[in-house]
Coordinates of C-alpha atoms and ligand atoms in Angstrom, one line a residue:
X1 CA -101.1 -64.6 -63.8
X2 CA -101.1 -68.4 -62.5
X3 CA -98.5 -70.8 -63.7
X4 CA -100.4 -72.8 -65.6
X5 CA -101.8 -69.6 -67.8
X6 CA -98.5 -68.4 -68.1
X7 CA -97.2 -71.6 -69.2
X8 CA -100.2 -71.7 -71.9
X9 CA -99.0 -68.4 -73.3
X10 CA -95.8 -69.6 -73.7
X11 CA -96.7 -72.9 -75.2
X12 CA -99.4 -71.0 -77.7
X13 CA -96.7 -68.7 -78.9
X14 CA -94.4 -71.2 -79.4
X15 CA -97.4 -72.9 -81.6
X16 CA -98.2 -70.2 -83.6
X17 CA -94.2 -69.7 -84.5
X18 CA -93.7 -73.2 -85.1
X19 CA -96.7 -73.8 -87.2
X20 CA -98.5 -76.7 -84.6
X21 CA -101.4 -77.1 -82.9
X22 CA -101.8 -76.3 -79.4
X23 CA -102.1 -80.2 -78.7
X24 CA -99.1 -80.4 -80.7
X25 CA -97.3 -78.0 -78.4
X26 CA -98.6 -79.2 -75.5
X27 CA -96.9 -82.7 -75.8
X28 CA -93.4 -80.9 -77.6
X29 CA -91.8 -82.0 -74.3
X30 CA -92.0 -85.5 -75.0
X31 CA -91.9 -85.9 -78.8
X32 CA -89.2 -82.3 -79.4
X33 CA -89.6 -81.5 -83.2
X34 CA -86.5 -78.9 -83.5
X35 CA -88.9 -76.0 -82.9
X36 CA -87.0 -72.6 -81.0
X37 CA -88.5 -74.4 -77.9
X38 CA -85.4 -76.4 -77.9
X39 CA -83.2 -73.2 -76.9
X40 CA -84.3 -72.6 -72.7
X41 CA -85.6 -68.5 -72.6
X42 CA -83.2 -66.1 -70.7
X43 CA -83.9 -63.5 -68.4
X44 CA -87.2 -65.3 -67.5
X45 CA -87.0 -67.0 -64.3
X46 CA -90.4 -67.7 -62.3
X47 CA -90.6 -67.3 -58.7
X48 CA -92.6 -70.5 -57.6
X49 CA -91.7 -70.2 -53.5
X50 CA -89.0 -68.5 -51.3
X51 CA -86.0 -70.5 -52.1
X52 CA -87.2 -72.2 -55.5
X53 CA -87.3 -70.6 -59.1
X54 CA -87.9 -72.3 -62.5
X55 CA -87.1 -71.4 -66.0
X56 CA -90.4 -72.6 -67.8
X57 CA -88.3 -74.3 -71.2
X58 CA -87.6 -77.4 -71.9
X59 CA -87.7 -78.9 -69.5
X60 CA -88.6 -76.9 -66.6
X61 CA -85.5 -76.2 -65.0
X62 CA -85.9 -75.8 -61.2
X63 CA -83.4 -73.4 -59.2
X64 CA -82.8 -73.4 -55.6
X65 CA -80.7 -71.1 -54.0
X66 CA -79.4 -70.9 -50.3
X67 CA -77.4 -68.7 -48.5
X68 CA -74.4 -70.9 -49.1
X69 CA -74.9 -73.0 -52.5
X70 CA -77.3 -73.0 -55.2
X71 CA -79.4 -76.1 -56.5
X72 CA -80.2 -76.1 -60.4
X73 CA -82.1 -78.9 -61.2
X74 CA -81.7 -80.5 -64.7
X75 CA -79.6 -79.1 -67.4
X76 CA -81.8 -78.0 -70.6
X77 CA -80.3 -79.8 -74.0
X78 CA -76.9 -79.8 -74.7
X79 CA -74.1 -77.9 -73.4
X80 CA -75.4 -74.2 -74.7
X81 CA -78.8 -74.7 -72.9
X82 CA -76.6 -75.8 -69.8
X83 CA -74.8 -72.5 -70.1
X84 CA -77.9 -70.7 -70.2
X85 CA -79.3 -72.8 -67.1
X86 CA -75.8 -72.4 -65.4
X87 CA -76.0 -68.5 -66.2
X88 CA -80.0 -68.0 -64.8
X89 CA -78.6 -69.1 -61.5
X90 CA -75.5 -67.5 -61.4
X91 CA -77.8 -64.4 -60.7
X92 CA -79.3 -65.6 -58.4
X93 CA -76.7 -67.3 -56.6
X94 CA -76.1 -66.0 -53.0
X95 CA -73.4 -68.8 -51.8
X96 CA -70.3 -69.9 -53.3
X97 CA -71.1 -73.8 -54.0
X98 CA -73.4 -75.0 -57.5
X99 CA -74.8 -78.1 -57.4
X100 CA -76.4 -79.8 -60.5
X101 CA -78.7 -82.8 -60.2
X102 CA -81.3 -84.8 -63.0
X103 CA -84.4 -85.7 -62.7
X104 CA -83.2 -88.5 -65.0
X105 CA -80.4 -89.0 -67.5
X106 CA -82.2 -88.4 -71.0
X107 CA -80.6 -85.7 -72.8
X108 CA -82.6 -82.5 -72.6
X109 CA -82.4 -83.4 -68.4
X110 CA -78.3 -84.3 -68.2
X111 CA -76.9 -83.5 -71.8
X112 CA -76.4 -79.8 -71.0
X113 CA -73.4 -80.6 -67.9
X114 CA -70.5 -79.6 -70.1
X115 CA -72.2 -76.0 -70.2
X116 CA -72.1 -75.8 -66.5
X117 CA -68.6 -74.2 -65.0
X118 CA -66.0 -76.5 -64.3
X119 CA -66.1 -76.8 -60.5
X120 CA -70.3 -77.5 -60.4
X121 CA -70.8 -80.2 -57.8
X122 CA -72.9 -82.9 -59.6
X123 CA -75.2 -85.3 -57.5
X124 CA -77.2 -88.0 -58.8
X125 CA -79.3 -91.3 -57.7
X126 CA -76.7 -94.5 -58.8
X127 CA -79.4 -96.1 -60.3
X128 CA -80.1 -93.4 -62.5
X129 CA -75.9 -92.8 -62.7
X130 CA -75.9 -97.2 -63.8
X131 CA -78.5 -95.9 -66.6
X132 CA -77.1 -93.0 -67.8
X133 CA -73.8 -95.4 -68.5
X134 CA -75.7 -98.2 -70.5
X135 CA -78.4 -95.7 -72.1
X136 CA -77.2 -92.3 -71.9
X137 CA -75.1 -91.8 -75.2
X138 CA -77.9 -93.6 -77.1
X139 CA -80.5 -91.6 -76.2
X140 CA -78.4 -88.6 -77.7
X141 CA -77.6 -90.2 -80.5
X142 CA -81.2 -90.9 -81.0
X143 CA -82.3 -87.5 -80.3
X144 CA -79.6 -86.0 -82.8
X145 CA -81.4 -88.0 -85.1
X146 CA -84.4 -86.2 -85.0
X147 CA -84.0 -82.8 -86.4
X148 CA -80.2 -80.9 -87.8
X149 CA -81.3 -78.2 -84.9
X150 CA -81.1 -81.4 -81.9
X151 CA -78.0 -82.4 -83.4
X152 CA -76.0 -79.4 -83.3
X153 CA -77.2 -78.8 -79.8
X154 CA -75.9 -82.0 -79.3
X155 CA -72.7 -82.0 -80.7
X156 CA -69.9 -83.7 -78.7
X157 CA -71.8 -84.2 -75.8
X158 CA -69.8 -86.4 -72.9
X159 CA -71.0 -87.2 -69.8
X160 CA -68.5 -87.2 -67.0
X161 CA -68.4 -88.8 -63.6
X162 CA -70.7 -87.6 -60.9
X163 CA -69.0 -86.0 -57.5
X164 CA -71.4 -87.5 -55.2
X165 CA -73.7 -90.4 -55.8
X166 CA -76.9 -91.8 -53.5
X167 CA -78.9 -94.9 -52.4
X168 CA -82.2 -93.7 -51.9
X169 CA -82.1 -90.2 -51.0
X170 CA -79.2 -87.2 -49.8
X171 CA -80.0 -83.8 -47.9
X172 CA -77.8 -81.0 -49.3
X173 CA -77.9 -77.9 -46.6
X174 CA -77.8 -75.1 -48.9
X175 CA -77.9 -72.5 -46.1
X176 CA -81.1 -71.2 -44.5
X177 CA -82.9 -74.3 -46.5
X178 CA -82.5 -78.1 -47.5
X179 CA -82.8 -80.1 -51.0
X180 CA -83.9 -83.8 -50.1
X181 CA -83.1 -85.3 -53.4
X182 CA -84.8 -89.0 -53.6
X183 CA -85.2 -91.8 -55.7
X184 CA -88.5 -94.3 -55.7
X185 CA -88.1 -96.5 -57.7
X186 CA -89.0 -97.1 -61.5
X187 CA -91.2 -94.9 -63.0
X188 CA -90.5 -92.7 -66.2
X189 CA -87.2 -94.7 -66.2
X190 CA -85.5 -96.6 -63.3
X191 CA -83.4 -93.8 -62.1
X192 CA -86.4 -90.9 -61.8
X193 CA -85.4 -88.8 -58.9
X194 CA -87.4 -86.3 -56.8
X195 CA -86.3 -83.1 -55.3
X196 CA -88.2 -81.9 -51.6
X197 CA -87.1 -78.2 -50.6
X198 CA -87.9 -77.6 -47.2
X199 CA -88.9 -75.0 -45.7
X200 CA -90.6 -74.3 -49.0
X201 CA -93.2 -77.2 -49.1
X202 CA -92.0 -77.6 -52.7
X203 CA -91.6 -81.0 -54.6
X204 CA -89.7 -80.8 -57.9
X205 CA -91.3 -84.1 -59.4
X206 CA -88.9 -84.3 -62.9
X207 CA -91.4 -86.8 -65.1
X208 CA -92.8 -88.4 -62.0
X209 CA -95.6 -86.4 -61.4
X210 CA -97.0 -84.2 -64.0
X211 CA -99.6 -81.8 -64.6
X212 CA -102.2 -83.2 -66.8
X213 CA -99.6 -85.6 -68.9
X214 CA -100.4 -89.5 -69.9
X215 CA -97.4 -91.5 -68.7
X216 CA -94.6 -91.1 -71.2
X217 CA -93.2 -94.8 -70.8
X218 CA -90.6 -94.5 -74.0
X219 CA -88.7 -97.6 -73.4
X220 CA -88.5 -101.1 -71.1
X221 CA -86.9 -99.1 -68.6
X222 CA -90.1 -97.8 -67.5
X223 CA -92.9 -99.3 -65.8
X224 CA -96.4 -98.6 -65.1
X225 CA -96.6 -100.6 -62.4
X226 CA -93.9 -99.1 -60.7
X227 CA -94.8 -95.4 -61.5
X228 CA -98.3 -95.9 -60.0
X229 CA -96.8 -97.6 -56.6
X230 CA -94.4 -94.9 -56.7
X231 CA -97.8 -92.6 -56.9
X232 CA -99.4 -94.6 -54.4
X233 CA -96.2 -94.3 -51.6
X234 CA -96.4 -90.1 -52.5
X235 CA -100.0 -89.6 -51.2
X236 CA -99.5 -89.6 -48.0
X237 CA -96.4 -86.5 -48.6
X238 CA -98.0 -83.1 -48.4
X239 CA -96.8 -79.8 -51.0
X240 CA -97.9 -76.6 -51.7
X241 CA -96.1 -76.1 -54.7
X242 CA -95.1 -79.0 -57.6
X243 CA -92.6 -78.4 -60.3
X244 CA -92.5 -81.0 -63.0
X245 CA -90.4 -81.0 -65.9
X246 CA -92.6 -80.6 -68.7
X247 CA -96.0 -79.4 -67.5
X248 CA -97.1 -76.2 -65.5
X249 CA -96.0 -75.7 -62.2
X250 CA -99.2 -76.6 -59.6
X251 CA -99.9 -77.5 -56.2
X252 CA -99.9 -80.3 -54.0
X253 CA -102.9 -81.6 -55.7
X254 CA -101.6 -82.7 -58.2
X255 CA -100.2 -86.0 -56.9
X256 CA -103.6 -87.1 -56.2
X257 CA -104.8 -86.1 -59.7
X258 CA -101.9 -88.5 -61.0
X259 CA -102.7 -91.4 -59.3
X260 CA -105.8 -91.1 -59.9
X261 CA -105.4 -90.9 -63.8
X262 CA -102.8 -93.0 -63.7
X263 CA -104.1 -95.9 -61.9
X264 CA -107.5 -95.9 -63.5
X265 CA -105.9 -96.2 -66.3
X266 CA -103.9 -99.5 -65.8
X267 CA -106.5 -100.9 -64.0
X268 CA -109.0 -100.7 -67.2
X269 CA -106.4 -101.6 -69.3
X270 CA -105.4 -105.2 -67.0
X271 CA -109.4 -105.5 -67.5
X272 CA -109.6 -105.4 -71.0
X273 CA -106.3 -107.4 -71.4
X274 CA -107.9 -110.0 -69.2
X275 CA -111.0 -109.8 -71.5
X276 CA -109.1 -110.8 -74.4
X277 CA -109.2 -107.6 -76.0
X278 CA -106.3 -106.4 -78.3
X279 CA -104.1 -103.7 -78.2
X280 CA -106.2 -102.0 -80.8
X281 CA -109.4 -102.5 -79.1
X282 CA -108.5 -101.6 -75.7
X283 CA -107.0 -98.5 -77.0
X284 CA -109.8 -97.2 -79.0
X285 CA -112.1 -98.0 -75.2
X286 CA -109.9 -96.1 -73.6
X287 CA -109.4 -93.6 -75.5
X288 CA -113.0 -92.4 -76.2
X289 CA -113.2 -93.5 -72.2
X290 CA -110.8 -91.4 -71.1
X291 CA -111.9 -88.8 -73.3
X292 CA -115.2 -88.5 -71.3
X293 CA -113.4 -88.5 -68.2
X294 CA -110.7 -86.3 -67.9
X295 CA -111.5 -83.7 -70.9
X296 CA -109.5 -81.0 -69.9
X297 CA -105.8 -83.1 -70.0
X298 CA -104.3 -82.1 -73.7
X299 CA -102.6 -85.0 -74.5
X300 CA -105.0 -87.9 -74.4
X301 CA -103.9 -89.5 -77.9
X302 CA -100.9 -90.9 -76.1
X303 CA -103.2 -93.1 -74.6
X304 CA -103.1 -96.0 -77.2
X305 CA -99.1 -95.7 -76.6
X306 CA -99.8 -96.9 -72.5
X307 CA -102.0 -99.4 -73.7
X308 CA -99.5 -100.9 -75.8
X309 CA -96.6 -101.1 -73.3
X310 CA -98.9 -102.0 -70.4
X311 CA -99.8 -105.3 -72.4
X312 CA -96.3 -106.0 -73.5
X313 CA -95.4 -105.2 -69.1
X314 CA -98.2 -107.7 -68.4
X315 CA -97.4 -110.3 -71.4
Ligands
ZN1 ZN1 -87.6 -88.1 -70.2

């Protein structure tokens, strides 16, 4: 069974449980409704490439394990999900060392690092560590607002100092093969980091690049512009195997299929804004645009939510 179709099954179920529509489901990574997706599944680790596994949850949690220390990528939300993500790679593990990085500090990728054991090494860009400080406890507090099942999860959550901190990118030797984590620049939020596992040929891409997703921009701390130079600069890096944090796992392909989406789309909406079109306008264009173009992406009713921070990045 692919990824993808595995990922759909999951997805569906969760659907059906919860009561949603698949469209719904598909987008439950970025708008979380307290449905059981919340809790990450254990005992179900995917094998994407020789060193790399992933819990398929939410997020994605991406696992790579060396002969001397173990990656884990992301922490799931809240302490008991960390636990659980901690766990997953304890069996696994071959080495002594666990490392713990984020793809960015919102709380279902960095709120779970009080359920990791006490001696995990964590390592993390400073521009997403500067972030996480301003932004981090707000974000949770947000979240908790959202449904009695996101607060409890996120209970007392603390965020504590990172052991290693990075420029632009770090090369952890895990034994037998390398994590190249790397930050960009702006995208998702300013701190978005990337994770290269050679001799796999596997990216782990956090928000960055997706699989069918419209950009998620939540907040001023994340760009469009940015995100599709960002886009732009990853062409010309080659993958067999993507893991982003809340879509299917694909291949390398998939960079392409981003910047494509991603910079038709701010390109059209410049053009209407230049046209004098409003927000409303441009997004019911685009929408039924967009629509025609790429049918087969799930969530194209976020759409109107690109236009209207594009115009306000462009004001
Ligand atoms: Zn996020």
């Amino acid at each position: 069974m692919t990824y993808r179709l595995r990922y759909r099954i999951r997805v569906l179920a969760f659907a059906l449980a919860a009561g949603l529509s698949t469209d719904a489901a598909m987008v439950m990574g970025r708008t979380p409704q307290g449905v059981p997706t919340l809790m990450l599944p254990e005992n179900q680790v995917t094998h994407v490439s020789d060193h790399v596994s992933v819990i398929l949850g939410f997020p994605n949690i991406a696992i790579v394990v060396g002969d001397r220390a173990t990656l884990v990528v992301d922490t799931g939300l809240g302490p008991r999900n960390g636990a659980i993500a901690a766990r997953e790679a304890q069996k696994l593990s071959r080495g002594p060392l666990l490392y713990l990085t984020t793809t960015h500090y919102h709380p279902e990728h960095a709120a779970g690092e009080g359920g990791f054991p006490p001696n995990t090494l964590l390592v993390r860009p400073i521009e997403q560590q500067k972030e996480l400080e301003l932004r981090g406890m707000q974000f949770v507090e947000m979240f908790s607002s959202r449904s009695p099942q996101m607060k409890e999860l996120l209970v007392g959550v603390k965020f504590r100092p990172p052991d290693i901190t990075f420029d632009r990118e770090i090369t952890l030797d895990l034994g037998g093969v390398t994590a190249r984590l790397f930050w960009m620049g702006q995208s998702h939020t300013k701190g978005d980091e990337l994770i290269g596992v050679e001799p796999d040929s596997t990216l782990v891409s956090g928000d960055v690049v997706q699989n069918k997703m419209v950009p998620n921009l939540p907040d001023d701390n994340a760009s469009m512009k940015s995100w599709v130079e960002v886009l732009s600069k990853l062409q010309s890096t080659s993958w067999q195997h993507i893991v982003p944090d809340h879509s299917a796992p694909g291949d390398g392909s998939l960079i392409e299929q981003n910047y494509q989406f991603f910079s038709q789309l701010q390109t059209r909406i410049l053009e209407l804004k230049r046209q004098g079109k409003s927000e409303e306008e441009a997004a019911q264009t685009l929408l039924a645009e967009f629509k025609a173009k790429f049918p087969d992406w799930p969530n194209l009713n976020a759409i109107p939510n690109v236009v209207k921070h594009v115009y306000n990045e462009n004001a």
